PDB file of C-alpha atoms in Angstrom:
ATOM      1  CA  MET A   1      70.720  50.674  39.082  1.00 50.00           C
ATOM      2  CA  SER A   2      67.103  50.504  40.174  1.00 68.00           C
ATOM      3  CA  THR A   3      64.219  49.792  37.870  1.00 75.00           C
ATOM      4  CA  TYR A   4      61.181  51.955  38.232  1.00 83.00           C
ATOM      5  CA  LEU A   5      57.887  52.486  36.449  1.00 89.00           C
ATOM      6  CA  ARG A   6      56.365  55.846  35.624  1.00 92.00           C
ATOM      7  CA  LEU A   7      52.642  56.044  34.875  1.00 93.00           C
ATOM      8  CA  ARG A   8      51.546  59.244  33.195  1.00 93.00           C
ATOM      9  CA  ALA A   9      47.984  60.448  32.609  1.00 94.00           C
ATOM     10  CA  VAL A  10      47.534  61.987  29.169  1.00 93.00           C
ATOM     11  CA  PRO A  11      44.437  63.714  27.793  1.00 93.00           C
ATOM     12  CA  ALA A  12      42.900  61.158  25.433  1.00 92.00           C
ATOM     13  CA  PRO A  13      42.608  63.553  22.450  1.00 90.00           C
ATOM     14  CA  ALA A  14      46.311  64.448  22.748  1.00 89.00           C
ATOM     15  CA  LEU A  15      47.526  60.823  22.771  1.00 90.00           C
ATOM     16  CA  ARG A  16      49.765  59.912  19.833  1.00 89.00           C
ATOM     17  CA  ASN A  17      50.904  56.528  18.583  1.00 86.00           C
ATOM     18  CA  SER A  18      54.413  57.820  17.910  1.00 89.00           C
ATOM     19  CA  PRO A  19      57.203  56.243  20.000  1.00 89.00           C
ATOM     20  CA  ALA A  20      59.180  59.503  19.880  1.00 90.00           C
ATOM     21  CA  TRP A  21      56.172  61.536  21.104  1.00 89.00           C
ATOM     22  CA  LEU A  22      55.468  59.051  23.896  1.00 90.00           C
ATOM     23  CA  GLU A  23      59.136  59.005  24.973  1.00 89.00           C
ATOM     24  CA  ARG A  24      59.117  62.823  25.212  1.00 88.00           C
ATOM     25  CA  LEU A  25      56.372  62.511  27.851  1.00 87.00           C
ATOM     26  CA  PHE A  26      59.029  61.039  30.130  1.00 85.00           C
ATOM     27  CA  ALA A  27      61.927  63.285  29.163  1.00 83.00           C
ATOM     28  CA  SER A  28      61.702  65.355  32.352  1.00 68.00           C
ATOM     29  CA  ASP A  29      62.595  64.208  35.836  1.00 56.00           C
ATOM     30  CA  ALA A  30      59.719  62.445  37.610  1.00 48.00           C
ATOM     31  CA  ALA A  31      60.101  64.542  40.782  1.00 46.00           C
ATOM     32  CA  THR A  32      59.870  67.734  38.742  1.00 40.00           C
ATOM     33  CA  VAL A  33      56.760  66.600  36.881  1.00 41.00           C
ATOM     34  CA  ARG A  34      54.917  65.521  40.029  1.00 43.00           C
ATOM     35  CA  HIS A  35      55.146  68.995  41.542  1.00 40.00           C
ATOM     36  CA  GLN A  36      54.444  71.298  38.609  1.00 42.00           C
ATOM     37  CA  PRO A  37      50.975  72.768  38.218  1.00 44.00           C
ATOM     38  CA  GLY A  38      49.456  72.105  34.835  1.00 49.00           C
ATOM     39  CA  GLN A  39      51.438  68.910  34.266  1.00 51.00           C
ATOM     40  CA  CYS A  40      49.639  65.652  33.621  1.00 61.00           C
ATOM     41  CA  PRO A  41      49.415  63.591  36.822  1.00 80.00           C
ATOM     42  CA  GLU A  42      52.089  60.962  37.246  1.00 84.00           C
ATOM     43  CA  GLU A  43      52.709  58.048  39.579  1.00 88.00           C
ATOM     44  CA  VAL A  44      56.130  56.455  40.057  1.00 87.00           C
ATOM     45  CA  LEU A  45      56.702  52.932  41.327  1.00 86.00           C
ATOM     46  CA  ASP A  46      60.115  51.719  42.465  1.00 81.00           C
ATOM     47  CA  GLU A  47      61.782  48.383  41.735  1.00 75.00           C
ATOM     48  CA  CYS A  48      58.989  46.574  43.598  1.00 80.00           C
ATOM     49  CA  CYS A  49      56.638  47.277  40.677  1.00 79.00           C
ATOM     50  CA  LEU A  50      56.986  43.701  39.414  1.00 81.00           C
ATOM     51  CA  ASP A  51      55.914  42.410  42.811  1.00 87.00           C
ATOM     52  CA  GLN A  52      53.024  44.898  42.921  1.00 89.00           C
ATOM     53  CA  GLU A  53      51.960  43.484  39.552  1.00 88.00           C
ATOM     54  CA  ARG A  54      51.840  39.980  41.088  1.00 88.00           C
ATOM     55  CA  ILE A  55      49.317  41.185  43.648  1.00 90.00           C
ATOM     56  CA  TYR A  56      46.866  42.220  40.908  1.00 89.00           C
ATOM     57  CA  THR A  57      47.409  39.450  38.394  1.00 84.00           C
ATOM     58  CA  GLY A  58      46.648  36.875  41.083  1.00 76.00           C
ATOM     59  CA  ALA A  59      43.225  38.479  41.584  1.00 62.00           C
ATOM     60  CA  PRO A  60      40.119  36.582  40.499  1.00 58.00           C
ATOM     61  CA  PRO A  61      39.070  37.477  36.949  1.00 47.00           C
ATOM     62  CA  ALA A  62      36.763  40.466  36.675  1.00 48.00           C
ATOM     63  CA  GLY A  63      34.902  38.657  33.906  1.00 47.00           C
ATOM     64  CA  PRO A  64      35.277  38.358  30.182  1.00 43.00           C
ATOM     65  CA  PRO A  65      36.478  39.814  27.930  1.00 45.00           C
ATOM     66  CA  GLU A  66      38.569  42.373  29.808  1.00 55.00           C
ATOM     67  CA  ARG A  67      40.813  41.624  32.799  1.00 63.00           C
ATOM     68  CA  PRO A  68      41.597  45.064  34.219  1.00 76.00           C
ATOM     69  CA  GLN A  69      43.641  43.655  37.098  1.00 76.00           C
ATOM     70  CA  ALA A  70      46.296  42.656  34.551  1.00 83.00           C
ATOM     71  CA  GLN A  71      46.465  46.277  33.335  1.00 89.00           C
ATOM     72  CA  VAL A  72      47.076  48.063  36.648  1.00 88.00           C
ATOM     73  CA  VAL A  73      50.878  48.045  36.634  1.00 89.00           C
ATOM     74  CA  LEU A  74      52.449  46.484  33.535  1.00 86.00           C
ATOM     75  CA  GLY A  75      49.443  46.069  31.257  1.00 89.00           C
ATOM     76  CA  GLY A  76      48.576  48.006  28.147  1.00 92.00           C
ATOM     77  CA  ARG A  77      49.199  48.004  24.430  1.00 93.00           C
ATOM     78  CA  PRO A  78      52.955  47.947  23.799  1.00 93.00           C
ATOM     79  CA  VAL A  79      54.490  50.694  21.695  1.00 94.00           C
ATOM     80  CA  PHE A  80      58.044  49.773  20.794  1.00 93.00           C
ATOM     81  CA  ARG A  81      60.655  52.451  21.386  1.00 90.00           C
ATOM     82  CA  THR A  82      63.085  53.776  18.852  1.00 86.00           C
ATOM     83  CA  ASP A  83      65.808  52.075  20.931  1.00 87.00           C
ATOM     84  CA  ARG A  84      64.680  48.425  20.777  1.00 86.00           C
ATOM     85  CA  GLN A  85      66.970  47.573  23.726  1.00 88.00           C
ATOM     86  CA  LYS A  86      64.585  49.392  26.069  1.00 88.00           C
ATOM     87  CA  PRO A  87      61.295  47.833  27.158  1.00 89.00           C
ATOM     88  CA  PRO A  88      58.259  49.004  25.207  1.00 92.00           C
ATOM     89  CA  LEU A  89      56.072  51.803  26.448  1.00 93.00           C
ATOM     90  CA  LEU A  90      52.593  50.680  27.481  1.00 93.00           C
ATOM     91  CA  VAL A  91      49.402  52.557  26.630  1.00 95.00           C
ATOM     92  CA  LEU A  92      45.946  52.271  28.173  1.00 95.00           C
ATOM     93  CA  THR A  93      43.061  54.033  26.467  1.00 95.00           C
ATOM     94  CA  ALA A  94      40.801  56.253  28.553  1.00 96.00           C
ATOM     95  CA  ALA A  95      38.200  53.443  28.608  1.00 95.00           C
ATOM     96  CA  GLN A  96      40.786  50.934  29.845  1.00 95.00           C
ATOM     97  CA  ALA A  97      42.025  53.381  32.498  1.00 95.00           C
ATOM     98  CA  ARG A  98      38.412  53.818  33.662  1.00 95.00           C
ATOM     99  CA  ARG A  99      37.979  50.030  33.979  1.00 94.00           C
ATOM    100  CA  VAL A 100      41.225  49.809  35.972  1.00 94.00           C
ATOM    101  CA  ALA A 101      39.991  52.605  38.251  1.00 95.00           C
ATOM    102  CA  GLU A 102      36.727  50.715  38.812  1.00 93.00           C
ATOM    103  CA  PHE A 103      38.624  47.498  39.519  1.00 92.00           C
ATOM    104  CA  LEU A 104      40.868  49.192  42.073  1.00 93.00           C
ATOM    105  CA  GLU A 105      37.940  50.927  43.732  1.00 93.00           C
ATOM    106  CA  GLN A 106      36.039  47.647  44.133  1.00 91.00           C
ATOM    107  CA  THR A 107      39.020  45.516  45.134  1.00 89.00           C
ATOM    108  CA  ASP A 108      39.765  44.575  48.717  1.00 90.00           C
ATOM    109  CA  PHE A 109      43.524  44.949  49.195  1.00 93.00           C
ATOM    110  CA  ASP A 110      43.568  42.513  52.121  1.00 93.00           C
ATOM    111  CA  ALA A 111      42.101  39.774  49.898  1.00 90.00           C
ATOM    112  CA  LEU A 112      44.733  40.509  47.232  1.00 91.00           C
ATOM    113  CA  TRP A 113      47.473  40.439  49.857  1.00 93.00           C
ATOM    114  CA  ASP A 114      46.241  37.133  51.279  1.00 92.00           C
ATOM    115  CA  SER A 115      46.460  35.477  47.872  1.00 89.00           C
ATOM    116  CA  ALA A 116      49.941  36.881  47.078  1.00 91.00           C
ATOM    117  CA  ARG A 117      51.649  36.980  50.489  1.00 92.00           C
ATOM    118  CA  ASP A 118      53.150  33.472  50.440  1.00 93.00           C
ATOM    119  CA  GLY A 119      54.946  34.188  47.183  1.00 91.00           C
ATOM    120  CA  LEU A 120      56.102  37.663  48.200  1.00 92.00           C
ATOM    121  CA  LEU A 121      57.107  37.442  51.864  1.00 95.00           C
ATOM    122  CA  PRO A 122      60.261  35.345  51.335  1.00 95.00           C
ATOM    123  CA  ARG A 123      61.614  38.150  49.124  1.00 91.00           C
ATOM    124  CA  TYR A 124      61.067  40.761  51.860  1.00 94.00           C
ATOM    125  CA  GLY A 125      62.303  39.097  55.037  1.00 94.00           C
ATOM    126  CA  GLY A 126      59.666  36.454  55.710  1.00 94.00           C
ATOM    127  CA  ALA A 127      56.796  36.397  58.171  1.00 95.00           C
ATOM    128  CA  THR A 128      58.513  38.676  60.674  1.00 96.00           C
ATOM    129  CA  ALA A 129      58.573  41.464  58.069  1.00 95.00           C
ATOM    130  CA  GLU A 130      54.940  41.003  57.060  1.00 96.00           C
ATOM    131  CA  PRO A 131      53.493  44.088  58.804  1.00 96.00           C
ATOM    132  CA  GLU A 132      55.824  46.567  57.097  1.00 95.00           C
ATOM    133  CA  THR A 133      55.817  44.660  53.802  1.00 95.00           C
ATOM    134  CA  SER A 134      52.038  44.538  53.686  1.00 96.00           C
ATOM    135  CA  ARG A 135      51.849  48.216  54.659  1.00 96.00           C
ATOM    136  CA  ALA A 136      54.231  49.183  51.835  1.00 94.00           C
ATOM    137  CA  PHE A 137      52.215  47.289  49.231  1.00 95.00           C
ATOM    138  CA  ALA A 138      48.951  48.699  50.649  1.00 96.00           C
ATOM    139  CA  THR A 139      50.347  52.228  50.363  1.00 95.00           C
ATOM    140  CA  THR A 140      51.261  51.651  46.726  1.00 94.00           C
ATOM    141  CA  HIS A 141      47.812  50.170  46.118  1.00 95.00           C
ATOM    142  CA  ARG A 142      46.215  53.298  47.614  1.00 95.00           C
ATOM    143  CA  GLU A 143      48.413  55.571  45.476  1.00 94.00           C
ATOM    144  CA  LEU A 144      47.559  53.619  42.329  1.00 94.00           C
ATOM    145  CA  ARG A 145      43.852  53.729  43.210  1.00 95.00           C
ATOM    146  CA  GLU A 146      44.040  57.525  43.635  1.00 94.00           C
ATOM    147  CA  PHE A 147      46.031  57.961  40.414  1.00 95.00           C
ATOM    148  CA  TYR A 148      43.617  55.881  38.332  1.00 95.00           C
ATOM    149  CA  ALA A 149      40.530  57.453  39.968  1.00 95.00           C
ATOM    150  CA  HIS A 150      41.798  60.945  39.108  1.00 95.00           C
ATOM    151  CA  THR A 151      42.819  59.826  35.627  1.00 95.00           C
ATOM    152  CA  ALA A 152      39.408  58.259  34.966  1.00 96.00           C
ATOM    153  CA  ALA A 153      37.543  61.283  36.332  1.00 95.00           C
ATOM    154  CA  CYS A 154      39.442  63.478  33.841  1.00 94.00           C
ATOM    155  CA  GLY A 155      38.828  61.043  30.957  1.00 95.00           C
ATOM    156  CA  ASN A 156      42.557  60.581  30.439  1.00 95.00           C
ATOM    157  CA  ALA A 157      44.571  57.740  28.962  1.00 96.00           C
ATOM    158  CA  VAL A 158      47.685  56.307  30.667  1.00 96.00           C
ATOM    159  CA  VAL A 159      51.183  55.845  29.275  1.00 95.00           C
ATOM    160  CA  LYS A 160      53.685  53.716  31.217  1.00 93.00           C
ATOM    161  CA  CYS A 161      57.448  53.730  30.952  1.00 91.00           C
ATOM    162  CA  ARG A 162      59.865  51.271  32.593  1.00 85.00           C
ATOM    163  CA  SER A 163      63.377  52.539  32.967  1.00 78.00           C
ATOM    164  CA  LYS A 164      66.489  52.409  35.097  1.00 72.00           C
ATOM    165  CA  ALA A 165      67.851  55.153  37.323  1.00 62.00           C
TER     166      ALA A 165
END
């Protein structure tokens, strides 16, 4: 089984604090949701999401009190599911999503990669695999930047769900 992370934009006024309501956001297949008009935008990260998180959390602090780089992938307020065996859902308010969008827009991916590469490359085939590994992480960075920019422009919040497929 692979672990993946789904990030879903939700209109801020519609956001509920109910675990059951939040879980229903992810009841449909991710591929179906991504291609239906009128659905809230969604981004899906594969099992490398934990490594993508390492790229951002190693970034220099954006300044007190908020550290938006720690909210890009796995950050947010936890909402515990009805099934406590599953990881909690994570919620970013619209204001937090906007700060993440600003962080991603202002961040130089190459600088992030340089600070994380030594810890990541051994897991992906070493120095000889660096071009394709870096390109894959850069692509995910670009997709996250686009997702958060669109989400922020709409004034939406973000709900994240880790699960296995």
